[in-house]
Coordinates of C-alpha atoms and ligand atoms in Angstrom, one line a residue:
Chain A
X1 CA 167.9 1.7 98.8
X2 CA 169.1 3.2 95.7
X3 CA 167.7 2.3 92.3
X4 CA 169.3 -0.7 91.2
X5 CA 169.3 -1.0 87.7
X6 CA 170.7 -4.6 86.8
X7 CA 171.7 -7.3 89.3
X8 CA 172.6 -11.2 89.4
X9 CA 172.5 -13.8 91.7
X10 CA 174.4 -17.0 91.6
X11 CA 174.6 -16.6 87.8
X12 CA 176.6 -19.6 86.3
X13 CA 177.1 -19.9 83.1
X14 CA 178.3 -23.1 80.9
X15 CA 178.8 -24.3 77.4
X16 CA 178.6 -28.2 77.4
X17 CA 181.2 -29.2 80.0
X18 CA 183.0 -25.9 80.5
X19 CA 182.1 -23.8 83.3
X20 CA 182.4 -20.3 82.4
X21 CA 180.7 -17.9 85.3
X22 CA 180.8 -19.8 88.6
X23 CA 177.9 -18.6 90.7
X24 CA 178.5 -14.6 90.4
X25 CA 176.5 -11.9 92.4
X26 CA 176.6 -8.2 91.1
X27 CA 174.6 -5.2 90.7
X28 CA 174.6 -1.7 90.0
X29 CA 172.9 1.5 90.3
X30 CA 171.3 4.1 88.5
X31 CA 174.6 6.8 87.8
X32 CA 177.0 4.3 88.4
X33 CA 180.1 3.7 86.3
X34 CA 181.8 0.3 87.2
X35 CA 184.5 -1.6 85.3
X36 CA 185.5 -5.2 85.0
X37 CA 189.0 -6.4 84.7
X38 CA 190.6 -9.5 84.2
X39 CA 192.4 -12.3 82.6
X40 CA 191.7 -13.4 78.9
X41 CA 189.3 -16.3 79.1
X42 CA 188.6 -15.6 82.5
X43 CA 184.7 -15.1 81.5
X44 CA 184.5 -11.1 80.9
X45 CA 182.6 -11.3 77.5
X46 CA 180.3 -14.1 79.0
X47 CA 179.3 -12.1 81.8
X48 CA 178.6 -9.1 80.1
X49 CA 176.0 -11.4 77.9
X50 CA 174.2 -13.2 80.2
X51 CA 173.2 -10.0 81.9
X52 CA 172.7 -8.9 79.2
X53 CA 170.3 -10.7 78.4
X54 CA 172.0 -11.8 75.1
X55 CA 172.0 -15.5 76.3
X56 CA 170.4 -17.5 79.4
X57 CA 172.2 -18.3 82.0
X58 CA 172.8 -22.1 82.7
X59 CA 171.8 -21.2 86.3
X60 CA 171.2 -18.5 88.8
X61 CA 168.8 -15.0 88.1
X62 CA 169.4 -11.6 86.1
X63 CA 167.3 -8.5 87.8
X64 CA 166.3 -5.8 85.7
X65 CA 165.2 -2.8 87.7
X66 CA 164.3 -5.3 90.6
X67 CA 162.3 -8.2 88.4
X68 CA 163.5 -11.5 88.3
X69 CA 163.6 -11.5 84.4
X70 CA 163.0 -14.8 83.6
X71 CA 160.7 -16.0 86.4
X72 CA 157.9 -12.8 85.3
X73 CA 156.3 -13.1 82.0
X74 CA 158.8 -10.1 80.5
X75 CA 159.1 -9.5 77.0
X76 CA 162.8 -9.9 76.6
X77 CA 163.3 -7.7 73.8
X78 CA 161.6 -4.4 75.4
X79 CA 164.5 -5.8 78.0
X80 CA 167.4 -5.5 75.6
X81 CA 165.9 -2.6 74.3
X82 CA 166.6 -1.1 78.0
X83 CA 170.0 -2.7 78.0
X84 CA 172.7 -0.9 75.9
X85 CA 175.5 -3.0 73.9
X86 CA 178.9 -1.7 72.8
X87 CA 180.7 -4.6 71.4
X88 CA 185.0 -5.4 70.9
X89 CA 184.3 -5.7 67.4
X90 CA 182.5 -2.6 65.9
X91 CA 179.5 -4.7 64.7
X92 CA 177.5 -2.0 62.8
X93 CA 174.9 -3.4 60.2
X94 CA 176.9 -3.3 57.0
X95 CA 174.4 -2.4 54.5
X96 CA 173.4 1.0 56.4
X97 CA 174.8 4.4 57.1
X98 CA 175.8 5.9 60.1
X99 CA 172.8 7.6 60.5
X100 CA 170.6 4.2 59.3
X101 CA 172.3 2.6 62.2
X102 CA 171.5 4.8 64.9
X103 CA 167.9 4.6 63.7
X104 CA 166.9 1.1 63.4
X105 CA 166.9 0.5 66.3
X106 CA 164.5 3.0 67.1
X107 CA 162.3 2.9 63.9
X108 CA 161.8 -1.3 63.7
X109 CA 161.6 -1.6 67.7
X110 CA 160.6 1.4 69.4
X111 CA 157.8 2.1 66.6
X112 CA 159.4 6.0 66.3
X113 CA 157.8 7.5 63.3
X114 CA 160.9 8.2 60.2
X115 CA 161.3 12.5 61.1
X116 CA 160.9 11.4 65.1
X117 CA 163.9 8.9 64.5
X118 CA 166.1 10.7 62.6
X119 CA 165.7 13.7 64.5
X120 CA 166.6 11.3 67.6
X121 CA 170.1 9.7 65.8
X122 CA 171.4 12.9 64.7
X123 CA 171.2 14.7 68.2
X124 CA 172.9 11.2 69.4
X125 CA 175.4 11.2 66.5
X126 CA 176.2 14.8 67.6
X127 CA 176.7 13.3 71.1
X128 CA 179.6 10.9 69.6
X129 CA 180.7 14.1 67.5
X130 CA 179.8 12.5 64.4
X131 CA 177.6 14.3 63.1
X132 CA 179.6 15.1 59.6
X133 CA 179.4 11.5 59.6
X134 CA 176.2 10.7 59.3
X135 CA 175.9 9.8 56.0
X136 CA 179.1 7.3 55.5
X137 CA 178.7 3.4 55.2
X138 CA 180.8 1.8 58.2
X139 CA 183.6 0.6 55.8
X140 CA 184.1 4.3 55.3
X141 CA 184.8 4.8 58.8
X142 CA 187.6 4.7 61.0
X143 CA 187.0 1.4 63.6
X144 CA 187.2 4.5 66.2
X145 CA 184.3 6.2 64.5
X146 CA 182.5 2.9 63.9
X147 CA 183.0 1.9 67.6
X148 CA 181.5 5.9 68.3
X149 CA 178.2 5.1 65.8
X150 CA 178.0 1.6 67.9
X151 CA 177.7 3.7 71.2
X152 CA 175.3 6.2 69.5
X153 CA 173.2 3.6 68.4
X154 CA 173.1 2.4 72.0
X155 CA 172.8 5.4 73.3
X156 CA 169.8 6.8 71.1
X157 CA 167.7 3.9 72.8
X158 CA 167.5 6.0 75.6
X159 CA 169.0 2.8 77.5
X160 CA 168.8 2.2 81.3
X161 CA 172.0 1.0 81.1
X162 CA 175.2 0.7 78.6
X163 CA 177.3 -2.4 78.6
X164 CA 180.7 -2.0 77.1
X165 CA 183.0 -5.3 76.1
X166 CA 186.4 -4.1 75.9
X167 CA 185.4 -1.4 73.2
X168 CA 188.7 -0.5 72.2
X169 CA 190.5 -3.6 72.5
X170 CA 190.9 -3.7 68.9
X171 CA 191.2 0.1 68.0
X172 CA 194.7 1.4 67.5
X173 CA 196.3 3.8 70.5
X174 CA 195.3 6.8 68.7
X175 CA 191.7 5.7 68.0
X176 CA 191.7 4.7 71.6
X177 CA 191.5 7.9 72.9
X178 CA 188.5 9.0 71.0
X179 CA 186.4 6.3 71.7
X180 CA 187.4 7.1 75.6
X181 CA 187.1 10.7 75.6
X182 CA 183.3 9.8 74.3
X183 CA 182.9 7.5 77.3
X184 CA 184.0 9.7 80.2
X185 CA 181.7 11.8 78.8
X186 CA 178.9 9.8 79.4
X187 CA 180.4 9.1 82.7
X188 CA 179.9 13.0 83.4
X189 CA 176.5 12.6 82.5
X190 CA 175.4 9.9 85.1
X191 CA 174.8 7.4 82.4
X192 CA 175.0 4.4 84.3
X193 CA 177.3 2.3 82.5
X194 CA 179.4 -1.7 83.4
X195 CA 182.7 -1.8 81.5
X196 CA 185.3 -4.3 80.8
X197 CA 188.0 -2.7 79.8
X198 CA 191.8 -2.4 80.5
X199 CA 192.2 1.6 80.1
X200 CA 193.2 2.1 83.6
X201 CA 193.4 5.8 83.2
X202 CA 189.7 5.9 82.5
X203 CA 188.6 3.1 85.3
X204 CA 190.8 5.5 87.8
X205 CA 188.9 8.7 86.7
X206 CA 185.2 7.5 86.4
X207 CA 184.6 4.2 88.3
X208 CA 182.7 3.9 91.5
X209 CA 184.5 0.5 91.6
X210 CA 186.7 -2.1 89.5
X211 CA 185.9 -5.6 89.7
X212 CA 188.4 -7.9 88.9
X213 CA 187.2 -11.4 87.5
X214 CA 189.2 -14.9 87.5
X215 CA 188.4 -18.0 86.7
X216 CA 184.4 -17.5 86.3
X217 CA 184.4 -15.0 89.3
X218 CA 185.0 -12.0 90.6
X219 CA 188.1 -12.2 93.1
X220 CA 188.1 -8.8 94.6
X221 CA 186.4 -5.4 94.1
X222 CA 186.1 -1.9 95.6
X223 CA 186.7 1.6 94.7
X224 CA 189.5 2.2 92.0
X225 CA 192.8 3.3 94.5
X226 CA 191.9 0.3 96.9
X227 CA 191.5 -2.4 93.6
X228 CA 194.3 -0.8 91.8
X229 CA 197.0 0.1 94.6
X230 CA 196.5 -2.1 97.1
X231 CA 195.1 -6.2 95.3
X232 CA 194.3 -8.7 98.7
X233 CA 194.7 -11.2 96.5
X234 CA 198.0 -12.9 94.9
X235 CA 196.0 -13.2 91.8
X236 CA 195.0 -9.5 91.7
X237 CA 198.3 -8.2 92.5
X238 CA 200.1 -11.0 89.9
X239 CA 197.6 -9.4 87.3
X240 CA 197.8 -6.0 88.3
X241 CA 201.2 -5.8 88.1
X242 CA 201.6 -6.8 84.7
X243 CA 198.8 -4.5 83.2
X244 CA 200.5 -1.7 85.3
X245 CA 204.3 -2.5 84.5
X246 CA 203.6 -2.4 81.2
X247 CA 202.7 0.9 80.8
Chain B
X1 CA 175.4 -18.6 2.8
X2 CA 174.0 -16.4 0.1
X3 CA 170.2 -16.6 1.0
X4 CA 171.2 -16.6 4.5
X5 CA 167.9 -14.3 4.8
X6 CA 165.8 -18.1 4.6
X7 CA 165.9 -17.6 8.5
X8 CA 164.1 -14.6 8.5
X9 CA 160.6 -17.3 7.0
X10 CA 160.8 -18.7 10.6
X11 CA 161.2 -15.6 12.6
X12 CA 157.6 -16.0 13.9
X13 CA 158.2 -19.4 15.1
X14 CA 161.2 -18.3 16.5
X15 CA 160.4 -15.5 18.5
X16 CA 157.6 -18.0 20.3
X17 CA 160.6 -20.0 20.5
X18 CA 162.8 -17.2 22.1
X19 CA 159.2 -16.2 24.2
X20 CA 159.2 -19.9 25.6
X21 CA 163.0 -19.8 26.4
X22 CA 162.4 -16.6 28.5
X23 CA 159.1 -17.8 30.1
X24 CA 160.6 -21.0 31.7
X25 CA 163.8 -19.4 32.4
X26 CA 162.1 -16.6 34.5
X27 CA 159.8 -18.8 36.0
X28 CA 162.5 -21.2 37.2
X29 CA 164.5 -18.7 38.7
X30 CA 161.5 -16.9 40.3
X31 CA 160.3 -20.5 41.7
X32 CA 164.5 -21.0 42.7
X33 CA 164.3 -17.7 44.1
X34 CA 162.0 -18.7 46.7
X35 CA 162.9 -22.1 47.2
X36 CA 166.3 -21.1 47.3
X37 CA 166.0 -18.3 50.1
X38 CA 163.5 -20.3 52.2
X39 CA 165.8 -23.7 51.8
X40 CA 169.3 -21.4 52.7
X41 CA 167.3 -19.8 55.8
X42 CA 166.2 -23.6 57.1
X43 CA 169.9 -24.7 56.5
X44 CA 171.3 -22.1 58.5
X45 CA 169.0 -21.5 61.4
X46 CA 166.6 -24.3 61.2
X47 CA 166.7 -27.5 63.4
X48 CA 168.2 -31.0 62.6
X49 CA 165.2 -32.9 60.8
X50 CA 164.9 -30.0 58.3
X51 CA 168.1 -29.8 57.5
X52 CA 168.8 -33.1 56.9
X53 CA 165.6 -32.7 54.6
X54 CA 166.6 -29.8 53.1
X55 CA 170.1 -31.0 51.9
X56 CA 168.4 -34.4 50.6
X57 CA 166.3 -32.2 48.2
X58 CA 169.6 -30.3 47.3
X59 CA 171.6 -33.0 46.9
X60 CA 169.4 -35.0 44.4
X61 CA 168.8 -32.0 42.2
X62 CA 172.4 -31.2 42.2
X63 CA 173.5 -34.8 41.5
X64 CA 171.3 -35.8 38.7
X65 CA 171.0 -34.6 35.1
X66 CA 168.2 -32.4 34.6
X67 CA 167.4 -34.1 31.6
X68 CA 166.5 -37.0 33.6
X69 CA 164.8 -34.8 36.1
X70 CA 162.4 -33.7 33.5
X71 CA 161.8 -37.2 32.2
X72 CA 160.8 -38.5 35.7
X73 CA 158.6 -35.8 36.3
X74 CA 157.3 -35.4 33.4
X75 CA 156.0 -38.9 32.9
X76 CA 155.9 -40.5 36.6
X77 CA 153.8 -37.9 38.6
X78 CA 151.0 -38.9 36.4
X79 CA 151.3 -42.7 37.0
X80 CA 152.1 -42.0 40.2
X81 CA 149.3 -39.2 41.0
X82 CA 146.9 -39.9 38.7
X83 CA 146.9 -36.0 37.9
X84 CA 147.9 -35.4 33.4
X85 CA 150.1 -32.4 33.7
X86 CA 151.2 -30.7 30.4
X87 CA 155.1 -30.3 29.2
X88 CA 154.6 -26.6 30.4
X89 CA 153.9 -27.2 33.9
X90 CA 156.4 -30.2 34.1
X91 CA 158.9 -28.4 32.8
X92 CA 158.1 -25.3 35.4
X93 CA 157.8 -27.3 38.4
X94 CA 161.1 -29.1 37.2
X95 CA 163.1 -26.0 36.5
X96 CA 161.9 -24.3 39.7
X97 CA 163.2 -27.5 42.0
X98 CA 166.3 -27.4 40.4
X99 CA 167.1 -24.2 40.4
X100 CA 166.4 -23.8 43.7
X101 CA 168.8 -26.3 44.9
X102 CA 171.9 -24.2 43.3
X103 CA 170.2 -20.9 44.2
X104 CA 170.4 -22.0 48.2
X105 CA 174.0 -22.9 47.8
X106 CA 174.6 -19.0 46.9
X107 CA 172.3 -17.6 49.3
X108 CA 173.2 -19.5 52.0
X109 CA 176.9 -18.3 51.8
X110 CA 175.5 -15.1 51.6
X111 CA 173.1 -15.5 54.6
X112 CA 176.2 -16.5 56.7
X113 CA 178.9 -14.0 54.9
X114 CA 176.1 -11.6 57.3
X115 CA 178.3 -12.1 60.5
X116 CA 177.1 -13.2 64.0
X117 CA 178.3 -10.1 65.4
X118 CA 175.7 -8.2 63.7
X119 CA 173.3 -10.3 64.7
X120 CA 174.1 -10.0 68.1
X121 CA 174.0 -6.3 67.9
X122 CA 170.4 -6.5 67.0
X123 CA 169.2 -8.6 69.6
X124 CA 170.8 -6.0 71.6
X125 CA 169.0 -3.4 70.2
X126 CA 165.3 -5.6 71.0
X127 CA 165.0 -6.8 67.7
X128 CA 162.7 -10.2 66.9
X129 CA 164.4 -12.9 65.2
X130 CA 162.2 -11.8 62.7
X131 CA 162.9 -8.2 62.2
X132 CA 166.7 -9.4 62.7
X133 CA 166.2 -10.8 59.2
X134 CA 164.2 -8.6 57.3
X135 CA 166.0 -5.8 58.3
X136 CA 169.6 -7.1 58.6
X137 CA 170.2 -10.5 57.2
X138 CA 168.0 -10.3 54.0
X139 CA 168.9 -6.7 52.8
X140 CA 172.5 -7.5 52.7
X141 CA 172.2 -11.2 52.0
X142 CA 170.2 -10.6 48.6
X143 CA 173.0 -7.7 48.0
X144 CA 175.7 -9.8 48.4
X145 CA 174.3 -12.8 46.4
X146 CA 173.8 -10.7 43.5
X147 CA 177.3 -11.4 41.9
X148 CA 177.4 -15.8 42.4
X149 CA 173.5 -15.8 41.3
X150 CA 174.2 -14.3 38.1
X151 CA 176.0 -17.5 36.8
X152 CA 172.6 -19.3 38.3
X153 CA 170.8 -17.2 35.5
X154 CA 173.2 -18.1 32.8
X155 CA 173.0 -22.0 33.6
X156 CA 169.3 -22.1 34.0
X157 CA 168.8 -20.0 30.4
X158 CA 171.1 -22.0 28.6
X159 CA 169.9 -25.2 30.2
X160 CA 166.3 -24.8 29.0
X161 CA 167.5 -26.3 26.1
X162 CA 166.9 -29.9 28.1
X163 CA 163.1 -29.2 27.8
X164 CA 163.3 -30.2 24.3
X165 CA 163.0 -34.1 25.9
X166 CA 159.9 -33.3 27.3
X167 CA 158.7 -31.8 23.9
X168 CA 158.2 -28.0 25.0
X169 CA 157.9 -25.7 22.2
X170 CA 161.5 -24.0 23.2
X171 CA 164.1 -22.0 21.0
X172 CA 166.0 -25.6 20.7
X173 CA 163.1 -27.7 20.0
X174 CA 162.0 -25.0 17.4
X175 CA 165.2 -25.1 15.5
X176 CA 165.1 -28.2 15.1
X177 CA 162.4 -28.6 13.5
X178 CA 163.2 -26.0 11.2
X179 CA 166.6 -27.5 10.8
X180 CA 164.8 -30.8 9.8
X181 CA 162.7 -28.8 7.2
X182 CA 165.3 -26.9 5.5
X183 CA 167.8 -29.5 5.4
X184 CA 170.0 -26.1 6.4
X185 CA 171.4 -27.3 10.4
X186 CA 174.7 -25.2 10.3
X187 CA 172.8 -22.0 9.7
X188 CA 169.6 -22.7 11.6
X189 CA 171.7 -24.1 14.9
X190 CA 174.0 -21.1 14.4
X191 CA 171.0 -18.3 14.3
X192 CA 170.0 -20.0 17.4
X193 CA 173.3 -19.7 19.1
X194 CA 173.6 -16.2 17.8
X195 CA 170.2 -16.0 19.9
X196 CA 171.2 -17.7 23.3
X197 CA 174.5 -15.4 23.3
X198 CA 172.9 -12.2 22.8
X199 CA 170.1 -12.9 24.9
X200 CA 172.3 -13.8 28.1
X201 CA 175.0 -11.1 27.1
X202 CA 172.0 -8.1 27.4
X203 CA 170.9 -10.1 30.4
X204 CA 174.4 -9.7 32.2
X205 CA 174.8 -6.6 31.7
X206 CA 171.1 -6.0 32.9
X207 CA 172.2 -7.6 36.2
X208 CA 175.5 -5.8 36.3
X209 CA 173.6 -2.8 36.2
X210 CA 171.4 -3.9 38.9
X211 CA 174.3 -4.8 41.0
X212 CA 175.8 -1.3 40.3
X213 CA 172.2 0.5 41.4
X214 CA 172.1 -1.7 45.2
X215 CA 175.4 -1.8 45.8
X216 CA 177.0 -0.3 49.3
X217 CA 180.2 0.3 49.6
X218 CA 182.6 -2.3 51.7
X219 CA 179.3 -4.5 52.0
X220 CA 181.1 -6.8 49.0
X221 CA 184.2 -7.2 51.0
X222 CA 182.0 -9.4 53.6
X223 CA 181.2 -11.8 50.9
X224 CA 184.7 -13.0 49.6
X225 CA 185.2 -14.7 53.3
Ligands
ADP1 N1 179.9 -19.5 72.9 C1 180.8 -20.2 73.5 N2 180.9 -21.5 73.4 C2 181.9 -22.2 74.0 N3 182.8 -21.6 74.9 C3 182.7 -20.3 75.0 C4 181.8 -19.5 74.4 N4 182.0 -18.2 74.8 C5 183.0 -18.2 75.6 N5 183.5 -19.5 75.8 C6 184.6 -19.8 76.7 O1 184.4 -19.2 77.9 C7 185.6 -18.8 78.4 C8 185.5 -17.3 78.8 O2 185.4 -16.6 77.6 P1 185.1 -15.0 77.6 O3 183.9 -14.8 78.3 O4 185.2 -14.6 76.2 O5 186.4 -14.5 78.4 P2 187.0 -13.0 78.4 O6 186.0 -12.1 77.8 O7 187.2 -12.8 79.9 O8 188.2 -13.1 77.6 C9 186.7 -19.1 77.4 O9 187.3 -20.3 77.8 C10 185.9 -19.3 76.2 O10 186.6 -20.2 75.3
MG2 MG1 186.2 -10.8 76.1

């Protein structure tokens, strides 16, 4: 069995009376890239959280690298600190650079000495191909190059896995791209990496498989031709067909 | 007006007037400092009981004069304590509570002008609750407040005057008493003015300059929402 970096098992997830994930079962291994699609509302964001281990699920378990995470006596931010968030909304802390971003993270939780850390972020920002960058406040950045620090500051974590929320959802076309091109690069790189995103050109070149989620959980799922050409579902095909038309 | 230069007899007694103004005005917005931050932080991530504590506090400083404030203080913690405390410390401890009700109001809008994306980004990132807020919240919370806290300063200097009920040897209570002894209240009361003005005036511009020295740019935008 291959290393499986992050799994679920009947996860459900609900705030007061709304059900949000409906008993969902999921993994994915070490080099894997796989991508979520799916309705607004249909519980995306959520998903990506709770294994995440941003919030607990109301039911069900979250495996990280085969332990049951909150059954064992983890320390859940050495967790997160494996787990890799890129949010929709470029949510860089507002009061620090580029570079000040990157290294935080690594400075306030990994204990990295102030040369060790900065050495770290730059190589990372040089990743994202920011380093000329480095030294600019996030409101003097483009949201594409703000969404490019966010995955550098990921990414310099030396994460076991990156989670991505529809990271250029609100980016415009052009900014798209750049934030995409960073991403397939990654891809190339075996980072392991769970998506949600609606850039079909990118789930078709890197994903092992697309999952499509409705209604709390996932409907169908395989590798990208099968998911994308070729839905067994009405509900797939009715979605598909939109995302696809419109293009 | 032509021996205007009378004023310059008391100048001694004014400066420990001016001294006393100062004193009480720094320690009551050092006390609101901390009163204020630790308050906004309970309002905004604490539990039900505190806040409902914390905004009972706030409200009653906020909705009473502070002259009467420093009466009750002043004269009931003794009957009620048996402890004698002195105009100085009355007037401290007074300043301090009251100040610190205003001073959460600011920070607390600028604790929550730090969005909840951010602070979902550290706890991606590993970060304690606690390292979320000295290294996130506080640094651009305290940046941010820096513009609304400024007219906290103003109000609290000015309103030292109110010690004068409690019989603190303040600028006000000073000038009065020289006012009483040179029959002269028009210039003495003036002077005084002339004093308050320049005092908060240097002071603004000190805190301006401050402002100037921290700030980051866009971080400001955050706080007009
Ligand atoms: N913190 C929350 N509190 C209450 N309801 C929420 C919360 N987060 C998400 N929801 C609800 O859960 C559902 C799924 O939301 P979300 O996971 O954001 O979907 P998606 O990312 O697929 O658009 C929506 O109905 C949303 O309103
Ligand atoms: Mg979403």
């Amino acid at each position: 069995m291959a290393d499986v970096v992050l799994a679920c098992e009947g996860l459900k997830k609900a705030y007061g009376d709304l059900m949000v994930l409906k008993g969902i079962n999921f993994k994915i291994e070490k080099g894997q890239t796989k991508v979520i699609i799916g309705p607004s509302g249909s519980g995306k964001s959520t998903f990506l959280r709770v294994i995440g281990l941003l919030e607990p699920p109301t039911d069900g378990k979250v495996f990280f690298e085969g332990q049951d995470v909150y059954s064992s006596d983890m320390d859940l931010n050495m967790v997160r600190a494996k787990i890799g968030f890129v949010f929709q909304e470029p949510s860089l802390f507002r009061h620090l650079t580029a570079l000040d971003n990157v290294k935080i993270g690594l400075k306030v939780v990994l204990g990295m000495s102030e040369e060790e850390a900065t050495e770290k972020a730059m190589e990372t920002l040089r990743l994202v191909h920011l380093e000329e960058w480095a030294h600019h406040y996030p409101a003097q950045l483009s949201g594409g190059q703000q969404q490019r620090v966010g995955i550098a500051r990921a990414l310099a974590m030396d994460p076991d896995i990156l989670l991505f929320d529809e990271p250029t959802a609100s980016l415009d076309i052009e900014l798209t791209w750049e934030v995409i091109d960073v991403m397939k690069e990654l891809a190339e790189r075996e980072v392991t990496m769970l998506v949600v995103t609606h850039e079909i050109g990118f789930a078709k070149e890197v994903a092992d498989e697309i999952l499509f989620m409705d209604d709390g959980k996932f409907l169908e799922w395989g590798p990208p031709e099968k998911v994308l050409r070729n839905p067994s579902t009405p509900r797939a095909r009715e979605f598909l067909s939109r995302l696809l038309g419109g293009v | 007006m032509s021996d205007i230069l009378f004023i310059l007899e008391f100048a001694g007694l004014i400066l420990e007037g001016f001294i006393m103004t100062v004193i009480m005005t720094f320690l009551g917005l050092a006390g609101g400092f901390v009163l204020g931050v630790l308050s906004a932080l309970g309002d905004v991530y604490g539990g039900k009981f505190l806040k409902i504590i914390i905004n009972a506090y706030v409200e009653f400083f906020r909705g009473s004069p502070l002259i009467v404030q420093l009466l009750m203080f002043y004269f009931s913690i003794p009957i009620l304590t048996g402890i004698k405390w002195d105009a100085f410390t009355a007037g401290a401890v007074t300043l301090m509570l009251n100040s610190g009700a205003y001073q959460k109001g600011y920070f607390k809008g600028a604790i929550e002008a730090v969005f909840k994306d951010q602070l979902l980004a550290a706890k991606s990132l590993g970060m304690t609750f606690k390292q979320t807020l000295m290294h996130i919240v506080l640094p651009q919370a305290l940046r941010i407040v820096i513009p609304p806290w400024t007219n906290e300063y103003v109000s609290l200097g000015l309103s030292t005057s109110a010690l004068i009920v409690i019989g603190l040897r303040e600028l006000t209570n000073i000038s009065k008493s020289i006012a009483a002894q040179t029959f002269r209240p028009l210039e003495v009361y003036l002077f005084t003015s002339i004093i308050y003005l320049v005092w908060i005036t240097v002071s603004l511009k000190v805190l301006d300059y401050i402002y100037n020295r921290v700030r980051i740019p866009g971080l400001e935008v955050t706080s007009e929402i």
